[in-house]
XYZ file of C-alpha atoms in Angstrom:
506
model
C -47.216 -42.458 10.843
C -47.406 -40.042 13.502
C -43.948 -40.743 14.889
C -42.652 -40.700 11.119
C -44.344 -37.251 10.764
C -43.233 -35.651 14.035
C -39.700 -36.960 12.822
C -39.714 -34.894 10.170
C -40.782 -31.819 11.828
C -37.920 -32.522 14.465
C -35.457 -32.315 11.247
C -37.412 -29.198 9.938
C -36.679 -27.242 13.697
C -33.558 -28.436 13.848
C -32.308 -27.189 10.233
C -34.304 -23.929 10.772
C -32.173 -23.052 14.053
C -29.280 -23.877 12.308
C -30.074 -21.764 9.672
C -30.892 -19.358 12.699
C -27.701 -19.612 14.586
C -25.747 -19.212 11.059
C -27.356 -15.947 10.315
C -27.070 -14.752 13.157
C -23.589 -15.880 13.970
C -22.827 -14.124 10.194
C -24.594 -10.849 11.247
C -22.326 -10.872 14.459
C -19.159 -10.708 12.431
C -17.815 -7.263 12.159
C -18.172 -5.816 8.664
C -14.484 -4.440 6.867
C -14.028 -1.325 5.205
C -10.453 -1.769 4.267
C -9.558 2.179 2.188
C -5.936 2.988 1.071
C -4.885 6.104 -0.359
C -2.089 6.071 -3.147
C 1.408 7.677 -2.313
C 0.160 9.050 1.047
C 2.697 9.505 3.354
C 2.126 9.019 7.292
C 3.860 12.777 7.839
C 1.280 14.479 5.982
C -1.405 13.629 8.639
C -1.989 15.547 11.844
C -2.927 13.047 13.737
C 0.780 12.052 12.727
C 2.554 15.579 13.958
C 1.514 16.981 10.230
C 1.769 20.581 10.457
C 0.203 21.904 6.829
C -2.774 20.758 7.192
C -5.478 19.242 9.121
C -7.178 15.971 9.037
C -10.083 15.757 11.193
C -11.541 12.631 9.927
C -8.614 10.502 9.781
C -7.760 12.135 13.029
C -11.007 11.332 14.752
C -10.046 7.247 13.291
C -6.373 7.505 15.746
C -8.921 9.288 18.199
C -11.457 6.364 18.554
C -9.285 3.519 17.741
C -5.515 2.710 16.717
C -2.590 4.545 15.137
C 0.051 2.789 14.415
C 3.365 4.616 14.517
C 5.906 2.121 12.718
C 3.957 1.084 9.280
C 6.455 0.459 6.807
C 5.789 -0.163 3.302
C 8.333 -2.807 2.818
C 8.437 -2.441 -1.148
C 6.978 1.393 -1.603
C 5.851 1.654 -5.106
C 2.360 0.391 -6.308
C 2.010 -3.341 -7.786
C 4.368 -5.118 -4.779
C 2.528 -3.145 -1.729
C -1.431 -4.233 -3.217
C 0.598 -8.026 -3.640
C 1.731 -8.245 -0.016
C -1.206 -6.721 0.929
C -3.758 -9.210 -0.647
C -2.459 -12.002 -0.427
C 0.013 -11.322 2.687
C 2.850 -12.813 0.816
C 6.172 -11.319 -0.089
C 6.525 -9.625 -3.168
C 8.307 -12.947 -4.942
C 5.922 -15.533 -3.632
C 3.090 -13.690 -5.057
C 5.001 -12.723 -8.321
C 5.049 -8.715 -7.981
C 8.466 -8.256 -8.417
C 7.652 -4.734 -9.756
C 4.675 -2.622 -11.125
C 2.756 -3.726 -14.325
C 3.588 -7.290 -13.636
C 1.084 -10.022 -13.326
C 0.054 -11.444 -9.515
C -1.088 -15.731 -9.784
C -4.795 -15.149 -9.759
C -4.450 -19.067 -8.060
C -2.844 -17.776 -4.936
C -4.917 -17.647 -2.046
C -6.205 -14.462 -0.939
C -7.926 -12.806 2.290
C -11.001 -11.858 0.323
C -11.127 -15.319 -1.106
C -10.953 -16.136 3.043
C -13.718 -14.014 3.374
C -16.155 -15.800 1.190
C -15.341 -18.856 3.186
C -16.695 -16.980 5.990
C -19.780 -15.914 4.513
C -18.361 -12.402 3.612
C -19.993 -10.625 0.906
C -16.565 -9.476 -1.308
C -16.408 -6.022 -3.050
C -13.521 -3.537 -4.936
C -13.938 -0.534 -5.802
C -11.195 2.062 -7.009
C -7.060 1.363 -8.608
C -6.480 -2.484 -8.991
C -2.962 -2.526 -10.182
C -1.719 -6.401 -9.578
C -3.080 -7.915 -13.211
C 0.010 -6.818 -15.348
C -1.901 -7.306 -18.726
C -2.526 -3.561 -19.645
C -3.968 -0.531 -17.670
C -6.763 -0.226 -19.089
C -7.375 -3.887 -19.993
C -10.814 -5.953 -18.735
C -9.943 -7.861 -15.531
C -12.468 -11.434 -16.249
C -13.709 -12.465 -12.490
C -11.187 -15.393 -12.504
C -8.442 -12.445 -11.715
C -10.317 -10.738 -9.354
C -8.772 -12.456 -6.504
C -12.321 -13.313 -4.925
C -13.670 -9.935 -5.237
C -17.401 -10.794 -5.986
C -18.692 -6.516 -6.273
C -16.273 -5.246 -8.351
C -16.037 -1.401 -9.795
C -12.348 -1.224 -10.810
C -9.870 -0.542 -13.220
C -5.953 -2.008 -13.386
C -4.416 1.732 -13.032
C -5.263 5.408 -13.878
C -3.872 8.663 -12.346
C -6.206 10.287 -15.271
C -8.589 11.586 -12.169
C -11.020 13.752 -13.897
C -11.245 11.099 -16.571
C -10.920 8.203 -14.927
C -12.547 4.783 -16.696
C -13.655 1.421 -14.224
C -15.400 -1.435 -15.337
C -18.205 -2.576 -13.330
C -18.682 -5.900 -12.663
C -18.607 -8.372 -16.033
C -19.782 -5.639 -18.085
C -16.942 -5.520 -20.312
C -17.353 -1.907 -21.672
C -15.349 0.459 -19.346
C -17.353 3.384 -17.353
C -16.512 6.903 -16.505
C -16.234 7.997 -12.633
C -18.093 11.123 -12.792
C -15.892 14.014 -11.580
C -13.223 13.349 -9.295
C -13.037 9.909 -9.588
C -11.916 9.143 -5.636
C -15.087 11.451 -4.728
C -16.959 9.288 -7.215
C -15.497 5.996 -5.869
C -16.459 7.030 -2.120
C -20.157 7.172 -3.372
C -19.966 4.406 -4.715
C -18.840 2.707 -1.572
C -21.374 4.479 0.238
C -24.132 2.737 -2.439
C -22.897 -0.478 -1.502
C -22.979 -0.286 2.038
C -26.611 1.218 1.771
C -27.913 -1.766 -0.533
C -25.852 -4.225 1.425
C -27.508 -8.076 1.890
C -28.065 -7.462 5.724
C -28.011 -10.972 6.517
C -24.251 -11.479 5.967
C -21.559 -8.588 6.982
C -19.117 -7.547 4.228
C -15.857 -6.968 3.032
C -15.020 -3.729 1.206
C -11.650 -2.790 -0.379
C -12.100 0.935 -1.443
C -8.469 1.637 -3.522
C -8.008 5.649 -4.020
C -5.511 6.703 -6.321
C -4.643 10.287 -5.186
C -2.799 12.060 -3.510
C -0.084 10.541 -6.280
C 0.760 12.247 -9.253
C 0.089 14.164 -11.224
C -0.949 16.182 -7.670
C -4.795 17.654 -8.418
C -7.583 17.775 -7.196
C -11.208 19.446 -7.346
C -10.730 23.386 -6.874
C -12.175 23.994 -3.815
C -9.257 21.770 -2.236
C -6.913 23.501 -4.682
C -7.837 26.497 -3.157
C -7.401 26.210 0.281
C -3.193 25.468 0.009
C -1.012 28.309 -0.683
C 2.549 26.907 -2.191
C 4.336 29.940 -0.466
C 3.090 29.268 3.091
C 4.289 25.456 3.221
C 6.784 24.312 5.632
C 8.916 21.605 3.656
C 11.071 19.045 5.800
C 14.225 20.169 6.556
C 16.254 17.508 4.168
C 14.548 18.797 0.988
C 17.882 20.514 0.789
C 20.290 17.733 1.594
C 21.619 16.474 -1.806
C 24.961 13.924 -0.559
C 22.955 10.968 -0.979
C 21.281 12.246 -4.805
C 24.530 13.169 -5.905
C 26.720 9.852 -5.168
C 24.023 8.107 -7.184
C 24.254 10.390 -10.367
C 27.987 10.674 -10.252
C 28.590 7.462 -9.169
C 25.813 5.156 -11.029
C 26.283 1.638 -10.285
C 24.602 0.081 -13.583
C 24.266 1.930 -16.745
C 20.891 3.334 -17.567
C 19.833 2.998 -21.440
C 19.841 6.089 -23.579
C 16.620 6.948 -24.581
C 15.428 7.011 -20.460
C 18.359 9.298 -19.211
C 16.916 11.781 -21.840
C 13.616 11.313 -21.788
C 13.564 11.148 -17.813
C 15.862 14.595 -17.443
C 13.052 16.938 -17.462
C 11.887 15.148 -14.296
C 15.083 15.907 -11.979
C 14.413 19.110 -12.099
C 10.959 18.566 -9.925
C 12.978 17.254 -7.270
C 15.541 20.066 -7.009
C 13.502 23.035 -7.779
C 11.878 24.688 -4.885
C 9.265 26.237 -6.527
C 8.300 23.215 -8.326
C 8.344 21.073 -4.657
C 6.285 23.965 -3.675
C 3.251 23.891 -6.405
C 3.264 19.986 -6.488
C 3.153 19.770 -2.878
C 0.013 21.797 -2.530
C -1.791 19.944 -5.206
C -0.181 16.918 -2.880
C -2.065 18.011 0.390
C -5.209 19.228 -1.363
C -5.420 15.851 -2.744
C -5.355 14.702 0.555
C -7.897 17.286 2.229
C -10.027 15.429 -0.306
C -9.681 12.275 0.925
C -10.199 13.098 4.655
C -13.786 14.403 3.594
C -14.560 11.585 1.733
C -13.425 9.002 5.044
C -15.727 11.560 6.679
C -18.582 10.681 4.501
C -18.009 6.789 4.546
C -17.886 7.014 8.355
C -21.174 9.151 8.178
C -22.904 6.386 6.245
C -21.831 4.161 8.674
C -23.583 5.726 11.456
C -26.848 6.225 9.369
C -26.732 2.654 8.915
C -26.440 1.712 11.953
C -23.714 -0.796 11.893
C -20.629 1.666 12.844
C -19.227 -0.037 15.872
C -19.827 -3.365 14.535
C -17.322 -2.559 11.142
C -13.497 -2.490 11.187
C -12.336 0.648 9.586
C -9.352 0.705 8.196
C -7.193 3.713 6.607
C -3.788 3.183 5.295
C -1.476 3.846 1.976
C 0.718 1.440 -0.113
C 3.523 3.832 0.086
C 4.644 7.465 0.628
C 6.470 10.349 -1.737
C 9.879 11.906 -1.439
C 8.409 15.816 -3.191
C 12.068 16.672 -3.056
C 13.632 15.500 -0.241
C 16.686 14.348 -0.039
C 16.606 15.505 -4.304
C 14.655 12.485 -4.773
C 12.197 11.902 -7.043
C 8.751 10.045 -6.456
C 9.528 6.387 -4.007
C 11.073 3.644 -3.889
C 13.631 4.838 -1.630
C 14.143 3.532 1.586
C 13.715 6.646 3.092
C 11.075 8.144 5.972
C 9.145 9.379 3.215
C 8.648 6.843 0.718
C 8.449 4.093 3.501
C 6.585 5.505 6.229
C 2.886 5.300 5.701
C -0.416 5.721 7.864
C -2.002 2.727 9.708
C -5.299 3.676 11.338
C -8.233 1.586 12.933
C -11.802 2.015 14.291
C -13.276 -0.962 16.256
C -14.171 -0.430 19.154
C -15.013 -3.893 20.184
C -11.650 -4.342 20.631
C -9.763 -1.779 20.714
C -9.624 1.082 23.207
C -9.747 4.728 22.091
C -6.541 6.646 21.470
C -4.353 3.251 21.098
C -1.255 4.394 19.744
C 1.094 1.506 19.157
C 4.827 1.233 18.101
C 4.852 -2.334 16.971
C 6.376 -2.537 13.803
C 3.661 -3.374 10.867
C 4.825 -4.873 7.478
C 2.289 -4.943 4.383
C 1.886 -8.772 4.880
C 0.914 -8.266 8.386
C -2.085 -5.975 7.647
C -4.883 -8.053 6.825
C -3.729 -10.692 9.144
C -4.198 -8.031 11.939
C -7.459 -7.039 10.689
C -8.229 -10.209 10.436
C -7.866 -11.284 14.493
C -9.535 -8.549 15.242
C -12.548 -9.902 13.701
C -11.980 -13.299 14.550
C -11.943 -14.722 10.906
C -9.826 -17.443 9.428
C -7.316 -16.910 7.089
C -4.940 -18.505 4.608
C -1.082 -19.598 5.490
C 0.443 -16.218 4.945
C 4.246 -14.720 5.426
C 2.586 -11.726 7.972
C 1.618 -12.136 11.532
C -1.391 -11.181 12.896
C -0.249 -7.981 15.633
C -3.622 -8.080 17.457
C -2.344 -9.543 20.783
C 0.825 -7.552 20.864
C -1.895 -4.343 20.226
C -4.406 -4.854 22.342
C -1.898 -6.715 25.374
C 0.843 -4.611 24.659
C 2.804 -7.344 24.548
C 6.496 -8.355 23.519
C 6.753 -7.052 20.185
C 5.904 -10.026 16.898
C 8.588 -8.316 14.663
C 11.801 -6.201 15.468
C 12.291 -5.584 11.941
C 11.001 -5.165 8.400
C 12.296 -5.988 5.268
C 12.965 -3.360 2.711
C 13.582 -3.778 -0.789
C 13.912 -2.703 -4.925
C 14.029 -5.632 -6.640
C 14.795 -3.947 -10.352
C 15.671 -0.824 -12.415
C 12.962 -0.768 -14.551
C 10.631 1.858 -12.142
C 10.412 5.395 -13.125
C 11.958 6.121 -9.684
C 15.177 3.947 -10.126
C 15.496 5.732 -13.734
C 14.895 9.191 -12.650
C 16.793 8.655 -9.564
C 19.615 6.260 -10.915
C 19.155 3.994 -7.796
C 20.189 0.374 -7.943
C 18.707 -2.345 -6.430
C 18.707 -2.751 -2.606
C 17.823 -4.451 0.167
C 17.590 -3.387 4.068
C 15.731 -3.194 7.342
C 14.148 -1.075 9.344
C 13.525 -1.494 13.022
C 12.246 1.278 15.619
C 15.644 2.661 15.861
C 17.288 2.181 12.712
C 17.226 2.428 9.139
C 20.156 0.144 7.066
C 20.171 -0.585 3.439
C 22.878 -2.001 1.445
C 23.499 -3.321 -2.260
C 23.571 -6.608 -4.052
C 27.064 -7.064 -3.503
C 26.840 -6.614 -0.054
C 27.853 -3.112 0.152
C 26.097 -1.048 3.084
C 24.812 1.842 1.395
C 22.483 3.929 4.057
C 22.591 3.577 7.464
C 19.582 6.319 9.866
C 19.758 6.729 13.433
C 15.985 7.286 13.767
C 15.376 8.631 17.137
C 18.526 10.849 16.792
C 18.476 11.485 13.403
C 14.490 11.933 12.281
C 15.142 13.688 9.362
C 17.928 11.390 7.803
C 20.548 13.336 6.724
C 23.932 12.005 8.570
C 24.862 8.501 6.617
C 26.469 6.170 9.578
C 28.012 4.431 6.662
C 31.318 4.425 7.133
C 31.559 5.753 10.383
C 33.674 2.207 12.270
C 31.366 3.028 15.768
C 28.949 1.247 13.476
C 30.305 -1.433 11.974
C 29.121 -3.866 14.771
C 25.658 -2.653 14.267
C 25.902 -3.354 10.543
C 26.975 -6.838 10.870
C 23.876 -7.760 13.728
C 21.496 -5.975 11.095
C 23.265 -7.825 8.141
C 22.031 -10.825 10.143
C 18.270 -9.938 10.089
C 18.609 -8.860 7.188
C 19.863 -12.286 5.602
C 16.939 -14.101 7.980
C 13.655 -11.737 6.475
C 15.201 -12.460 2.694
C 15.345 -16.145 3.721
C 11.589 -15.921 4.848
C 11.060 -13.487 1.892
C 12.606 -16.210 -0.915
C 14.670 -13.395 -2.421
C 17.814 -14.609 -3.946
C 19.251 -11.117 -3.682
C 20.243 -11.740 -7.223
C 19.061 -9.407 -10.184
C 19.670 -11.788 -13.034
C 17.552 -14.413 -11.494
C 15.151 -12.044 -11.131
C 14.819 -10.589 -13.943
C 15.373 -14.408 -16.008
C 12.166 -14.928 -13.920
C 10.420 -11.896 -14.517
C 10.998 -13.271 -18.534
C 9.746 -16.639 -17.823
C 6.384 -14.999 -16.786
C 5.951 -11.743 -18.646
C 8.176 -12.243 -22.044
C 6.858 -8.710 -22.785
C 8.910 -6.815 -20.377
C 11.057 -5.519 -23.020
C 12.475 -3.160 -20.736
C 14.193 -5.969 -18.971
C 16.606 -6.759 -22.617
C 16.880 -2.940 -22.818
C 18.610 -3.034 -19.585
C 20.506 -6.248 -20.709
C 22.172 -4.733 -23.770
C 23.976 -1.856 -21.479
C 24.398 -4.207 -17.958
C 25.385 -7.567 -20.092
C 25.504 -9.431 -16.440
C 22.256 -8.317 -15.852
């Protein structure tokens, strides 16, 4: 009986160390606060050579940890960026082929990873991926493996902005400014945290975009006048071929109803007043990483949580006469990539390696040592940290359809290009080179190589990548495909026949 009973107790110590080592070995995993900003363009910060404003607490993020110089938003408008960055697929292997469009709430995704790992899961702020309505209930099956969730599909409303919390399935208000409101409520959840596991936090801002506001005391501290605008908010080459030259027909009622909205891109005064609203926006959100990075410290767990501040895209505000994104241009594709953890990385690491959406959890991810799902992305850690031989020397770039206010407003066609540290290269379906950016000589974008025969080597080597990523990518390069697909799954994207009845090969 003894022996039987002194069995047992063996058992009993040896489940309650395991129990031991598993908490502890949880509590050693880093903690992730994963915040994007919406629309925020990399140029804006001055940690990034931004020269209207300054950014201390993003700033003091590059200072203490990582900037990355070369983050690319390979599909810069909202829906395919929070795709490829959830999931770290391309846009058509996760099904975003374009906003308001409906992601496969079956695919695997890092925060469902997490929960393997004993994460805690939590999102607060925009959701945009669900494609059933913008203000619709999101049911926890579609959630992705967000456990915590305070969210809503999409507002830009930001003084009356709704979120439903949890499975309560009457919306909320966000009191005030609802990114303000959001932070605090970020800051609750790290406070009431289970301390026993570590947790992953996706905090989804949805200024500085449109409609370019925020609370008055930020309003107040940028003066239109005294901006400096980039130099190609004047060049107009580019604008112009595409309105005099339009390469699909764009259906009645959106030339007229979208006219209004050329103007903002030509008008200087206009660039002017929506720019400051643009970069007060963004003062905003530099307090409010402040704050999170305060409550951090109070807590105690600071050096032990990745922090992580990028955007899904940028915004043209005039240059080049464009309107909004979705160009392949510095501005619409170039986005902030910063990182605090200590642990592993040293302070002030800037790094050139090129970053694609689908490589940025997968990053995040070996630098806390956690599993993850067979992804497209590639985890840039070792290349970081070892300054290594680079994982990518290029990114893919894309529009997959019309149907975006920016390809309406804009008249731009679908595309598809590359960008590597040097160059920029986008052409058409059909093969056509459209754009072609000598970078380093050129930062500012405004002398096409297109057409110029020294280049027309260089285009054929980058057609070659380019046919490899959209190979890797599963992208036909074929609009009617496409958009037969985008039917298949969504058979209320009337805006897809609209198109049809004025491009019949569409």
């Amino acid at each position: 009986m003894r022996t039987k009973n002194m069995f047992k107790v063996k058992k009993l110590i040896v489940a309650l160390m395991g129990c031991l080592f598993f908490t502890v070995s949880l509590a050693q995993k880093p903690n992730i606060l994963f915040v994007f900003a919406d629309q925020l363009r990399s140029q804006e910060l001055s940690c990034y050579g931004g020269v209207n404003i300054k950014t201390p607490n993003l700033d003091r993020l590059a200072d203490e940890g990582l900037m990355m110089t070369n983050a690319i938003s390979t599909y810069p408008i909202c829906s395919p960026f929070r795709g490829m960055l959830l999931t770290g697929l391309y846009p058509l292997k996760s099904g975003i082929s374009n906003n308001d469009h409906p992601l496969n709430p079956e695919l695997p995704s890092f925060a469902k990873s997490c929960k393997k790992e004993g994460y805690n899961t939590a999102y607060i702020g925009k959701w945009h991926i669900d494609g059933i309505g913008r203000t619709a209930y999101i049911p926890e099956e579609r959630r992705l493996g967000y456990d915590h969730w305070q969210a809503l599909e999409c507002t830009h409303n930001y003084f009356k902005s709704l979120y439903f919390h949890n499975n309560e399935v009457e919306p909320k208000y966000w009191k005030g400014f609802d990114a303000e409101a959001q932070t605090k409520a970020a800051q609750d959840y790290i406070r009431a945290r289970d301390t026993e596991k570590p947790f992953f936090l996706t905090l989804s801002w949805g200024p500085p975009h449109d409609p370019y506001i925020a609370p008055q005391e930020y309003m107040d501290k940028v003066e239109p006048k005294k901006l400096i605008l980039r130099e190609n908010v004047t060049e107009h080459l580019m604008e112009e071929e595409l309105q005099n030259n339009p390469r699909f027909k764009i259906p009645e009622r959106y030339i007229h109803s979208h006219a209004k909205l050329r103007v903002r891109a030509k008008d200087e005064n206009i660039i002017r007043k929506r720019y400051a609203g643009y970069l007060a926006a963004t003062l905003a959100l530099d307090d409010y990483i402040g704050e999170l990075l305060q409550t951090l410290e109070e807590e105690g767990i600071l050096d032990n949580t990745i922090v992580v501040f990028t955007s899904d895209h940028g915004d043209q505000l005039g240059s080049h006469q464009f309107y909004g994104k979705n160009v392949p241009f510095a501005e619409s594709i170039s986005i902030p990539f910063l990182v605090r953890y200590p642990k592993v990385l040293k302070q002030g690491t800037i790094a050139d390696n090129l970053l694609s959406p689908i490589d940025m959890f997968s990053t995040v991810f070996g630098m806390a040592n956690i599993d993850h799902h067979e992804i497209d992305g590639v985890d840039l850690t070792p290349a970081i940290v070892n300054e290594a031989v680079d994982a990518r020397d290029a990114i893919l770039l894309m529009n997959l359809t019309h149907f975006n206010n920016t390809s309406l407003i804009n008249g731009l066609d679908t595309y598809r290009g590359i960008q590597t540290k040097k160059y920029t290269y986008a052409r058409y379906e059909d093969k056509t080179p459209w754009l072609l950016f000598d970078n380093e000589n050129d930062p500012f974008q405004v002398n096409n190589l297109v057409g110029n025969s020294a280049y027309t080597g260089l285009i054929k080597t980058l057609d070659k990548k380019l046919d490899k990523l959209l190979i890797e990518a599963q992208d036909p390069e074929n609009t009617k495909e496409i958009y037969d697909r985008i039917m298949r799954e969504n058979p209320k994207r009337i805006m897809v026949n609209e198109f049809r009845k004025v491009n019949p090969d569409l």
